[in-house]
Short mmCIF file of C-alpha atoms and ligand atoms in Angstrom, two decimals:
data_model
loop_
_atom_site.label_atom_id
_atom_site.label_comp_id
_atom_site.label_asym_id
_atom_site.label_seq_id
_atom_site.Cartn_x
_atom_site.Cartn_y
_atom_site.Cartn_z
CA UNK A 1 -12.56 39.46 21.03
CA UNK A 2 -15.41 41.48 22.35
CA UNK A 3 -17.89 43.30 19.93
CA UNK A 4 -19.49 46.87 20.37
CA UNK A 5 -23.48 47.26 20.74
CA UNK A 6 -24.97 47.67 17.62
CA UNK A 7 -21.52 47.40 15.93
CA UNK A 8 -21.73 45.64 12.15
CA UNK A 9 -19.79 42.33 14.01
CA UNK A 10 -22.71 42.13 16.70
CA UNK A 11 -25.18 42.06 13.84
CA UNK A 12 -22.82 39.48 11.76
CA UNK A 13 -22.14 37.29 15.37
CA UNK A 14 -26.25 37.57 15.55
CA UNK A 15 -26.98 36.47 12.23
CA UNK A 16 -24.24 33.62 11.53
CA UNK A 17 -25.03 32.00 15.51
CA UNK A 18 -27.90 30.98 14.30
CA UNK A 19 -27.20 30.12 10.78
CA UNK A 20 -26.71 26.00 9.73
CA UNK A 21 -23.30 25.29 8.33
CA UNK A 22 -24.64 22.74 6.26
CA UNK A 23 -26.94 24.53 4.78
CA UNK A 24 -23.61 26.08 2.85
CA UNK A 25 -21.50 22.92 2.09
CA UNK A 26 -20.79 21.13 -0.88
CA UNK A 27 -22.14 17.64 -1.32
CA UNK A 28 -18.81 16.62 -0.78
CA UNK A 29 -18.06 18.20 2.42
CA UNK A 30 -21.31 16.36 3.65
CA UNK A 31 -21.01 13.46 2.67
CA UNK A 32 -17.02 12.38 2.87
CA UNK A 33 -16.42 12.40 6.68
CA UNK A 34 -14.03 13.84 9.00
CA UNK A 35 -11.29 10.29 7.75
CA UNK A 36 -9.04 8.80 10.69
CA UNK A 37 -5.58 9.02 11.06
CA UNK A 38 -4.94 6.30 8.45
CA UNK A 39 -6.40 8.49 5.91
CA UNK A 40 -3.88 11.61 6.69
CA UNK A 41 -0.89 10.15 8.41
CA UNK A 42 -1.93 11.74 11.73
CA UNK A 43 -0.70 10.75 15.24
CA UNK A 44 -2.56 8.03 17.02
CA UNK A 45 -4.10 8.00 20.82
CA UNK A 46 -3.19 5.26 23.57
CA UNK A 47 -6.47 4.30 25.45
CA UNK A 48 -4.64 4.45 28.44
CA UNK A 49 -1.06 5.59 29.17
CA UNK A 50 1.88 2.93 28.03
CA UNK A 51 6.12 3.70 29.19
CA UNK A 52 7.04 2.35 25.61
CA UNK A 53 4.34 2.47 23.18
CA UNK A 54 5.09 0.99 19.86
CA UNK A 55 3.13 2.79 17.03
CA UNK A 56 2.81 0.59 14.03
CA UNK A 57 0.40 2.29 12.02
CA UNK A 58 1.27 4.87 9.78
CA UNK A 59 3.31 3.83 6.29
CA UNK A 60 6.56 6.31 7.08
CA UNK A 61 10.36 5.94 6.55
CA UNK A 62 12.55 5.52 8.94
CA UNK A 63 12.76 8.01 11.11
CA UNK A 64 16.98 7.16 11.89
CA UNK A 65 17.84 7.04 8.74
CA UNK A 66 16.01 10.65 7.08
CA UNK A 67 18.59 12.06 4.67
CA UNK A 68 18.06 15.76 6.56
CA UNK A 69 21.70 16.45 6.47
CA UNK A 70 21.71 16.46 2.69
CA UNK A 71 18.45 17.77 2.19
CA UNK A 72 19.55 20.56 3.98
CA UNK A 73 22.75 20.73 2.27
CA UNK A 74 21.11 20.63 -1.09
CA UNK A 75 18.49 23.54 0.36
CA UNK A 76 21.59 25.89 0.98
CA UNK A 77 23.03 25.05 -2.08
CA UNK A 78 20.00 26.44 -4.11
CA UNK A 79 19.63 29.12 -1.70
CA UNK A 80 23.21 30.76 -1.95
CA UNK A 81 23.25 30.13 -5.81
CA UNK A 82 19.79 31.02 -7.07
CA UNK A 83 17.76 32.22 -4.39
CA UNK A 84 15.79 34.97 -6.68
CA UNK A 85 14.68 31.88 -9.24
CA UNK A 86 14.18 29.49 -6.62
CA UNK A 87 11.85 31.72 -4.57
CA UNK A 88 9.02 32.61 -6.92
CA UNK A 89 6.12 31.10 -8.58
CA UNK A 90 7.47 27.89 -10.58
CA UNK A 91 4.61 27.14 -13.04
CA UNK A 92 1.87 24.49 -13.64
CA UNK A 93 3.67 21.84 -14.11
CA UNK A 94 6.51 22.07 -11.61
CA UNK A 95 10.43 23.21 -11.95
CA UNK A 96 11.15 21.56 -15.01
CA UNK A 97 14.66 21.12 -13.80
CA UNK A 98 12.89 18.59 -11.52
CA UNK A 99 11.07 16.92 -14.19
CA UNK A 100 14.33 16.33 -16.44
CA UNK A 101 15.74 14.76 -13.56
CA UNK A 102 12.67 12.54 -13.16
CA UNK A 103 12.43 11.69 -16.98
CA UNK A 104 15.74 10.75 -16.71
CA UNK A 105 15.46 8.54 -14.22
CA UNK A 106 11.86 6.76 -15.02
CA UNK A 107 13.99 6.16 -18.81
CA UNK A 108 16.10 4.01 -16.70
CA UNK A 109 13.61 2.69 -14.26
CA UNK A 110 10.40 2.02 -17.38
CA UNK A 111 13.09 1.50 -19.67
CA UNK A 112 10.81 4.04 -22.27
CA UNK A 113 12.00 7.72 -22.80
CA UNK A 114 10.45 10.36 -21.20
CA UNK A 115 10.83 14.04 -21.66
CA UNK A 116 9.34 16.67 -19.34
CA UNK A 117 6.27 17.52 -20.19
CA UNK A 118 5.68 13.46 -19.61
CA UNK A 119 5.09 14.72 -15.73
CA UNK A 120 3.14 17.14 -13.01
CA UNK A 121 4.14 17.54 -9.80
CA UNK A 122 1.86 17.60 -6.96
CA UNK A 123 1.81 17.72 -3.10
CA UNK A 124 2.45 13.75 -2.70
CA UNK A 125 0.73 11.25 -4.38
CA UNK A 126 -1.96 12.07 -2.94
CA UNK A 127 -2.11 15.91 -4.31
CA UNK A 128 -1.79 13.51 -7.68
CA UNK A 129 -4.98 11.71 -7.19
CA UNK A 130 -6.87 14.81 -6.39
CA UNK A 131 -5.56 16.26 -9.59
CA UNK A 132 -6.56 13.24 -11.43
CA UNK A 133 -10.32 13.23 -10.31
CA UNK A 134 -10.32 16.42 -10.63
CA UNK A 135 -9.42 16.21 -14.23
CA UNK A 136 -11.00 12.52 -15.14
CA UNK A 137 -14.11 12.41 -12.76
CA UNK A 138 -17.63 13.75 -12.76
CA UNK A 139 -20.25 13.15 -9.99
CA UNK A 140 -21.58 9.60 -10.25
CA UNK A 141 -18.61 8.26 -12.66
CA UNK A 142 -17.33 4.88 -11.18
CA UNK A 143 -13.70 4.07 -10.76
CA UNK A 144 -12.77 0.38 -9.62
CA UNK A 145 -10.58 -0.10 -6.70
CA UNK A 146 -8.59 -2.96 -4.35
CA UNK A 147 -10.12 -4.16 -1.63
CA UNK A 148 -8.69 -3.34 0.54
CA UNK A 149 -7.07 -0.47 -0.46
CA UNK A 150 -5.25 2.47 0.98
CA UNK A 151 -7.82 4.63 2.48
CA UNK A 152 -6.93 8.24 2.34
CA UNK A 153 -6.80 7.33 -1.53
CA UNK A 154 -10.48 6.05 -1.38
CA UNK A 155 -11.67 8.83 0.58
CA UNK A 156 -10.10 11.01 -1.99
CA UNK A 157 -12.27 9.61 -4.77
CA UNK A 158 -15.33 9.84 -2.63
CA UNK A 159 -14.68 13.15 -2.29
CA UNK A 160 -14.73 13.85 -5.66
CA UNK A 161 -18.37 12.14 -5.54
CA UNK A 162 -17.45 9.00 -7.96
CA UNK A 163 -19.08 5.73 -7.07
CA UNK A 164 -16.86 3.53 -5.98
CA UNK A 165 -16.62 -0.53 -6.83
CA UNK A 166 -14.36 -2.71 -4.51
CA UNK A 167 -12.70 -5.98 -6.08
CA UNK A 168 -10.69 -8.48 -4.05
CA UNK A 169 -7.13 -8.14 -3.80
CA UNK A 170 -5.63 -12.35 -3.76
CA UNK A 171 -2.33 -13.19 -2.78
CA UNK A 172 -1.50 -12.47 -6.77
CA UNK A 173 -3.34 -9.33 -6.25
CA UNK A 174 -6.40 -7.74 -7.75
CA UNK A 175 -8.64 -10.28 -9.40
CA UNK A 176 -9.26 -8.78 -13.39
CA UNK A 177 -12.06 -11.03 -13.20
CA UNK A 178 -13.38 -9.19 -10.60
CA UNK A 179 -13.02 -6.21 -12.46
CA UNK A 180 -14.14 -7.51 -15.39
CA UNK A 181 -17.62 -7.97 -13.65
CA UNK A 182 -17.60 -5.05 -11.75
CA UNK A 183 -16.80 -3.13 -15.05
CA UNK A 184 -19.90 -5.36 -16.44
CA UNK A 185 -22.28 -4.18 -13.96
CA UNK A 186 -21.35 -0.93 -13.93
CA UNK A 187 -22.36 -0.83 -17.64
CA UNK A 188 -25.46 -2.76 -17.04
CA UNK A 189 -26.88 0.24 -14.82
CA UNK A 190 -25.95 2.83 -16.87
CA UNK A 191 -23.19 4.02 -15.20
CA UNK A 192 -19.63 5.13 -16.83
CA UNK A 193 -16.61 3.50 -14.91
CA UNK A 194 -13.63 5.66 -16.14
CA UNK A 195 -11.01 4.47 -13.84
CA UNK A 196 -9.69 1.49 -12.32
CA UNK A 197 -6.97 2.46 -9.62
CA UNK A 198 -4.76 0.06 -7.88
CA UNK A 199 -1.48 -0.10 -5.97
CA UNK A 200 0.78 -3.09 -7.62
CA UNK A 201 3.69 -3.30 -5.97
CA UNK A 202 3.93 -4.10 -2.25
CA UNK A 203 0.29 -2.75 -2.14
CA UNK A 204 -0.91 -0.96 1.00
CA UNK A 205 -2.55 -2.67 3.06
CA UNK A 206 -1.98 -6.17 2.08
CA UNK A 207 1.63 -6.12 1.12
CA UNK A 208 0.78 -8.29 -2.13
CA UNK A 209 2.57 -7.57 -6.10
CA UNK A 210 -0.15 -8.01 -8.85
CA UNK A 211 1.30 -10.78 -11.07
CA UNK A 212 3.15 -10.16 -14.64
CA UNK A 213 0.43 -12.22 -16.28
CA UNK A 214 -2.81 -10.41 -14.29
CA UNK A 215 -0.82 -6.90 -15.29
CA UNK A 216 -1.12 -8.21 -19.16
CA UNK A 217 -4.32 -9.38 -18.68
CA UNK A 218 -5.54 -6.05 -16.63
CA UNK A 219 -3.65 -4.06 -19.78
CA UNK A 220 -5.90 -5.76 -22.54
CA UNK A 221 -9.05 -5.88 -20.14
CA UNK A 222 -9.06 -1.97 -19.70
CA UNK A 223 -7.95 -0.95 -23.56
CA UNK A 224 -11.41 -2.91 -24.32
CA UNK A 225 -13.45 -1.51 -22.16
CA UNK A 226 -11.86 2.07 -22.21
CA UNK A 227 -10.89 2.60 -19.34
CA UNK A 228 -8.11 3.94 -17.87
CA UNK A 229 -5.89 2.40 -15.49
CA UNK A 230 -4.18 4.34 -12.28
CA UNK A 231 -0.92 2.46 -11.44
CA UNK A 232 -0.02 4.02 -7.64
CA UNK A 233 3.88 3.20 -7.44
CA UNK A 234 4.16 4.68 -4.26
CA UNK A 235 6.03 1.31 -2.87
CA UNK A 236 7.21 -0.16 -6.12
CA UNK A 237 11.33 1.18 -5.65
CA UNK A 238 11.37 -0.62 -1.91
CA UNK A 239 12.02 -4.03 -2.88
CA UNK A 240 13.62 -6.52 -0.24
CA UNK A 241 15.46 -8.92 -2.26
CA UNK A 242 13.69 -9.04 -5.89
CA UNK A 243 12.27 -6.15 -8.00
CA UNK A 244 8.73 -6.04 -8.81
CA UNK A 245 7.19 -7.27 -12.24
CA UNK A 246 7.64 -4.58 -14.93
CA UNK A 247 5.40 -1.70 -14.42
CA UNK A 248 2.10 -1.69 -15.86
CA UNK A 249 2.62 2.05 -17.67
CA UNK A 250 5.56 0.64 -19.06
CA UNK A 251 4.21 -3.03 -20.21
CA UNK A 252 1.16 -1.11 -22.14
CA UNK A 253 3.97 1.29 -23.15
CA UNK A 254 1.84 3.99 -21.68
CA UNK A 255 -1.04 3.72 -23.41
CA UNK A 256 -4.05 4.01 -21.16
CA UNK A 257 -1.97 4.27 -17.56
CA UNK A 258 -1.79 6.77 -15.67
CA UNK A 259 1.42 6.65 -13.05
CA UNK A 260 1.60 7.81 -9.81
CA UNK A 261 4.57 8.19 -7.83
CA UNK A 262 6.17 9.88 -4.64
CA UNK A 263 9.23 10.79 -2.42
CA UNK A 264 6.97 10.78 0.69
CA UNK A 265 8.27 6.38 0.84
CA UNK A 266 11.70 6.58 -0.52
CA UNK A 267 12.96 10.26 1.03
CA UNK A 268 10.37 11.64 3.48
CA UNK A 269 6.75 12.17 3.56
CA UNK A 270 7.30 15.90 4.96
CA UNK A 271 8.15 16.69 1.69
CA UNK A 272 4.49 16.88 0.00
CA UNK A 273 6.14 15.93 -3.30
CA UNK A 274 4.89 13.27 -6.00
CA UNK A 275 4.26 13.48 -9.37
CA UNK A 276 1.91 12.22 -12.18
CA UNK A 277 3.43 10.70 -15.34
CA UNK A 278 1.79 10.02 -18.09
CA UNK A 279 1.11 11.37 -22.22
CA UNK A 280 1.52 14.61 -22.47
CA UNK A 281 -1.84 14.72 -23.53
CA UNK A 282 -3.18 13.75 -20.27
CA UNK A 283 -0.68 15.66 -18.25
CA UNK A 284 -1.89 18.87 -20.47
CA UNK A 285 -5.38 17.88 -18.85
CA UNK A 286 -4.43 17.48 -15.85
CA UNK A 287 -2.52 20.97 -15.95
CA UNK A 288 -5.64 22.78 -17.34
CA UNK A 289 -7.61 21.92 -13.64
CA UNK A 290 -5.00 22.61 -11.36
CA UNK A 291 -5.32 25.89 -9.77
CA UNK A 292 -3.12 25.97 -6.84
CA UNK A 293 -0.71 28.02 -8.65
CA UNK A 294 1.96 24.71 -8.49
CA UNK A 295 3.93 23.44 -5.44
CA UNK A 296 6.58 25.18 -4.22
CA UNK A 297 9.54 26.19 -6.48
CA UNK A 298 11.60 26.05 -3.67
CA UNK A 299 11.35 22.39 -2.44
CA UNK A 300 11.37 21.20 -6.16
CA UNK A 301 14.40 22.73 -6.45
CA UNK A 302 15.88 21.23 -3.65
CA UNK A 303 14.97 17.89 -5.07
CA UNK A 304 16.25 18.11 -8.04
CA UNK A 305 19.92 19.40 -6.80
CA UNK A 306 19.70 16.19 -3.86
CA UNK A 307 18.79 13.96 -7.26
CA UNK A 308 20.92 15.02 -9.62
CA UNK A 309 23.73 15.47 -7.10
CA UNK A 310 23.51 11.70 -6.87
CA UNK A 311 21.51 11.51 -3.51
CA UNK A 312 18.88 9.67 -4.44
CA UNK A 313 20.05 6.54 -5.76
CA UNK A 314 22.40 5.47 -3.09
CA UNK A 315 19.31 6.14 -0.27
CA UNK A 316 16.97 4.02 -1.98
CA UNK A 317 19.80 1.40 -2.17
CA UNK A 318 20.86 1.73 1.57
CA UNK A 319 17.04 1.76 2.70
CA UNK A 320 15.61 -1.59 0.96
CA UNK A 321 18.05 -4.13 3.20
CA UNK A 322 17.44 -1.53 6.16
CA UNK A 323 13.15 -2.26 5.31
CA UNK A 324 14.10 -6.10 4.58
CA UNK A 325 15.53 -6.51 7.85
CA UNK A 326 12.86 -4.66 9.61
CA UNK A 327 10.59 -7.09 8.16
CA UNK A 328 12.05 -10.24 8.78
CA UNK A 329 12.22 -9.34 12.39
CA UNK A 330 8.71 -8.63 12.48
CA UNK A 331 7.59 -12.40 10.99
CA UNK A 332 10.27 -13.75 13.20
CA UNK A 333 8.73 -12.45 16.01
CA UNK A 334 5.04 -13.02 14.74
CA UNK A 335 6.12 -17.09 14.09
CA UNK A 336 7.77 -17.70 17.44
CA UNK A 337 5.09 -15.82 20.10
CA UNK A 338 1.68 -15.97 17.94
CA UNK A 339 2.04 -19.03 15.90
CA UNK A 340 -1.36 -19.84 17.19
CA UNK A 341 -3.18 -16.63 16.45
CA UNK A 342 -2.09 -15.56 13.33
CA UNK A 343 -1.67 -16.65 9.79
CA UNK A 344 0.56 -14.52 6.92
CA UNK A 345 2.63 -14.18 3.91
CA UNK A 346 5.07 -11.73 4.58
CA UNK A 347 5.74 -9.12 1.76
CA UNK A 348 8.40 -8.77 -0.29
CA UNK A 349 9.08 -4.95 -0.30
CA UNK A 350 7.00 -2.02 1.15
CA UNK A 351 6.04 -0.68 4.58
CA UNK A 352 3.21 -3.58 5.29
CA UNK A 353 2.62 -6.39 7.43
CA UNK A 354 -0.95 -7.63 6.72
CA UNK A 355 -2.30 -10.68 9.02
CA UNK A 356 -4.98 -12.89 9.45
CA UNK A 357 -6.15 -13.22 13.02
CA UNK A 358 -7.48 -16.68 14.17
CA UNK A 359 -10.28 -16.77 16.00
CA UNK A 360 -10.85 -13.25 16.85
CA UNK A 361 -12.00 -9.72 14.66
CA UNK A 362 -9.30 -7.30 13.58
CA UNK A 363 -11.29 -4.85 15.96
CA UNK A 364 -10.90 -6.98 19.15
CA UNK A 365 -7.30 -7.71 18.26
CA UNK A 366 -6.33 -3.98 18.24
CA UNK A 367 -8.23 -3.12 20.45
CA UNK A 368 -6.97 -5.28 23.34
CA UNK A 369 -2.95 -4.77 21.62
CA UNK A 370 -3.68 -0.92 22.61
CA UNK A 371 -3.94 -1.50 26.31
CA UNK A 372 -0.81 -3.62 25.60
CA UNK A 373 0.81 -0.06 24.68
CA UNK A 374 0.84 -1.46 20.62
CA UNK A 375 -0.92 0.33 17.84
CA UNK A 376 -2.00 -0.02 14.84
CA UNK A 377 -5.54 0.38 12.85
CA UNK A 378 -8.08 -3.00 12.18
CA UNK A 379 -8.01 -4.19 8.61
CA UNK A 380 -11.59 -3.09 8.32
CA UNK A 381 -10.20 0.67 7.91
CA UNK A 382 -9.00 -0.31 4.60
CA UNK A 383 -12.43 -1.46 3.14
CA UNK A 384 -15.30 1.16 1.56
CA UNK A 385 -17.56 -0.67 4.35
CA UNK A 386 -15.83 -0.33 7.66
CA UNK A 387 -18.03 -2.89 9.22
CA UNK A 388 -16.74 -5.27 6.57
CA UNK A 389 -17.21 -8.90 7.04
CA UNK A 390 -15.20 -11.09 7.72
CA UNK A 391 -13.04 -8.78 9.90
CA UNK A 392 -10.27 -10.71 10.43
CA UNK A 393 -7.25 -9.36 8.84
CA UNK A 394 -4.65 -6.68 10.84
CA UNK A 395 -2.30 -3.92 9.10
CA UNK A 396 0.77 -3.94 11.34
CA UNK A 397 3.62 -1.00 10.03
CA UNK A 398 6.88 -1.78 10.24
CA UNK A 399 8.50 0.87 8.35
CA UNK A 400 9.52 3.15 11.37
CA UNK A 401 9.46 0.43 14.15
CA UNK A 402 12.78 -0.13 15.51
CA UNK A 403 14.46 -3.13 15.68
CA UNK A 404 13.74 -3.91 19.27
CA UNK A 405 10.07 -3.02 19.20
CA UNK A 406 9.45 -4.90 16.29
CA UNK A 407 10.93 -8.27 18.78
CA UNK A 408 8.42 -6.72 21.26
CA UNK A 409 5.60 -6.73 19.22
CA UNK A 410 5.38 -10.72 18.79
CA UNK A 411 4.64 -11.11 22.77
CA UNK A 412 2.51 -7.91 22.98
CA UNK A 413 0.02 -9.17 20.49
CA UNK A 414 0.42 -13.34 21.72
CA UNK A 415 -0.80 -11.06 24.72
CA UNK A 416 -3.59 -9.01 23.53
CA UNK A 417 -5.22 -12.45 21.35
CA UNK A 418 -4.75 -14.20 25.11
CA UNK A 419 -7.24 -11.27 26.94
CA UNK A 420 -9.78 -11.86 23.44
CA UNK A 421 -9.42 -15.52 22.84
CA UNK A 422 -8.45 -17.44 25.38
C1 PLP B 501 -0.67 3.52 -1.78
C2 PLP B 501 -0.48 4.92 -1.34
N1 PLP B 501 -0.74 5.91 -2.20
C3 PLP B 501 -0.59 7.20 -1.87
C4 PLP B 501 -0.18 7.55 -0.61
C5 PLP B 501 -0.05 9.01 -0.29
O1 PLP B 501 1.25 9.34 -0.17
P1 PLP B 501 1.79 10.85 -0.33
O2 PLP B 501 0.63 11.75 -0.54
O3 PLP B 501 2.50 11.14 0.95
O4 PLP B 501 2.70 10.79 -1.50
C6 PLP B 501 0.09 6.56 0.34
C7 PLP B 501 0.48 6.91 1.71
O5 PLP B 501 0.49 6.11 2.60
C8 PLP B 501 -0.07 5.22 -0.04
O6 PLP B 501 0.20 4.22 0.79
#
């Protein structure tokens, strides 16, 4: 656009070209960082151009088997039969048709009974964490995490300026007596930890499930010290073969836990759509600093006609053998054509494939897989310290890798360790 002499947007272009953007943001906005694609689910870059490049990096469904046809079935539905009610404002909270459905089924899945007002809807999970610090966190609080961890959820808590304390995730996942310590010297400088957030089940990145006794354990560790424990069940419905442990809101009988779940895993992560439950004291918190005037009425709706049409139930069932198999294919491959180079447990639900690499960094091995046309981020993108040491373990998605790339990544990556370590 071009401006007139003298006009008022000459004097504004004047004035703001020489003005210092960060002289205006929030601490936040300076100090969180622009995230990678890990962080947001965005698309990832080739270094050079591949015919069949095989992106395993982002944790999303599979793409073949998206239940569009009746989500879009349920959408017209809603549309022809209450289009005037479905198409305004919906309230704090979210449609509470929705949240009957979802109280209904977390009675089932918690085995506890749950009424409404026992959930908030948000734009994913992630929407729910934001909502959480938001409510639970001031500037310089410190909430306890995995490492590693998922990292748009860590970036998230930066964001909302808490200090953040990393404790090892085993193969039984998080230690407690790491927390216990961290939790320790916290208090020993003063500082308030108010949360401890972790992902139990199939936990992105590592694939691991905290153990029934470290949930008990974790349970009467956090009622002592007061704090409050953020269960993210994003994965915990995506079994293979065996469910998970009971969850932790439902072994402390919801005392203390905070639950976070999501369709984004188990329908589609277009959808923006998780929810928080939890007391209805705390979700009446949480509802008092959200200010986003709720997510959309429509898509709730939508949900809750594909749930309680009896959608939901028979996807989740037809998706964990479709995961399981994607999975075994994947260590298959990994065994016969990198036996040398890499060292694993595989997982036993989830999107995640988390490897050691022998004798070379995380960094070198992706690297050098991405000019074999294979993708997928270094472990170190999942610590608070991305030049953590050692750097040797390797998220690989499998999720939305088809059956014949998942075969082709085995002798992509025997490649890539071959150009770094041999
Ligand atoms: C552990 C975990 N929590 C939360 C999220 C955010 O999911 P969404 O905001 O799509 O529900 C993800 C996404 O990968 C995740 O892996």
């Amino acid at each position: 656009m071009t401006t007139k002499p003298g006009s008022a947007a000459t004097e504004a272009a004047e004035v703001w070209s020489k003005a210092d953007i960060r002289d205006y943001l929030s601490n936040s906005a300076l100090t969180v960082g622009a995230g990678t694609p890990t962080d947001a689910g965005a698309g990832w870059q080739l270094p050079v151009p591949h015919p069949d490049p095989i992106i395993a990096a982002g944790g999303i469904p599979d793409a073949a088997s998206l239940p569009s046809g009746e989500l879009e079935a349920a959408l017209a539905r809603i549309l022809n039969s209450k289009a005037k009610e479905v198409l305004r404002y919906g309230g704090v909270l979210g449609f509470e048709g929705l949240r009957e459905v979802m109280a209904e089924r977390q009675t089932v899945l918690d085995g506890m009974s749950f009424e409404p007002d026992n959930f908030i809807v948000h734009n994913g999970g992630s929407g729910c964490l934001d909502n959480l610090c938001q409510a639970f966190i001031d500037p310089g609080d410190v909430v306890v995490v995995e490492g590693p961890s998922y990292s748009g959820t860590t970036r998230a808590i930066r964001g909302h300026m808490a200090e953040l304390i990393e404790v090892e995730v085993e193969d039984d996942g998080i230690s407690v007596d790491g927390v216990a310590e961290a939790i320790q010297r916290a208090k020993s400088e003063g500082k308030r930890v108010k949360l401890v957030y972790l992902n139990p089940d199939y936990q992105n990145p590592t694939g691991t499930t905290l153990t029934e006794s470290r949930r008990a354990e974790l349970i009467d560790l956090c009622a002592r010290e007061q704090v409050f424990i953020v269960e993210d069940a994003t994965y915990s419905e995506l079994f293979f073969d065996e469910a998970p442990p009971q969850s932790i809101y439902s072994m402390a009988n919801g005392a203390g836990v905070l639950k976070i779940g999501t369709f984004s895993k188990v329908i589609a992560t277009g959808l923006r759509a998780g929810w928080i439950q939890a007391s209805k004291e705390h979700i009446d918190a949480l509802g008092r600093v959200r200010f986003d005037m709720g997510t959309s009425p429509l898509l709730l709706h939508m949900l809750a006609e594909f749930i309680s049409s009896g959608r939901l139930d028979p996807h989740i069932l037809k998706m964990r053998p479709v995961y399981a198999e994607k999975c075994a294919t994947l260590a298959e491959s990994l065994r016969e054509h990198c036996e040398p180079y890499v060292r694993f447990n595989a997982p036993g639900g989830g999107f995640f494939f988390w490897f050691e690499c022998l004798g070379a960094t995380s960094k070198e091995v992706s690297e050098a897989a991405a000019y074999e046309g294979l993708l997928f981020p270094p472990g170190t993108a999942f610590y608070l310290d991305k030049a953590h040491e050692p750097d040797n373990h390797v998220r690989l998605a499998f999720s939305n890798a088809s059956l014949e790339h998942l075969r082709e990544i085995g002798p992509r990556l025997r490649r890539a360790f071959q150009r770094v370590v041999d």
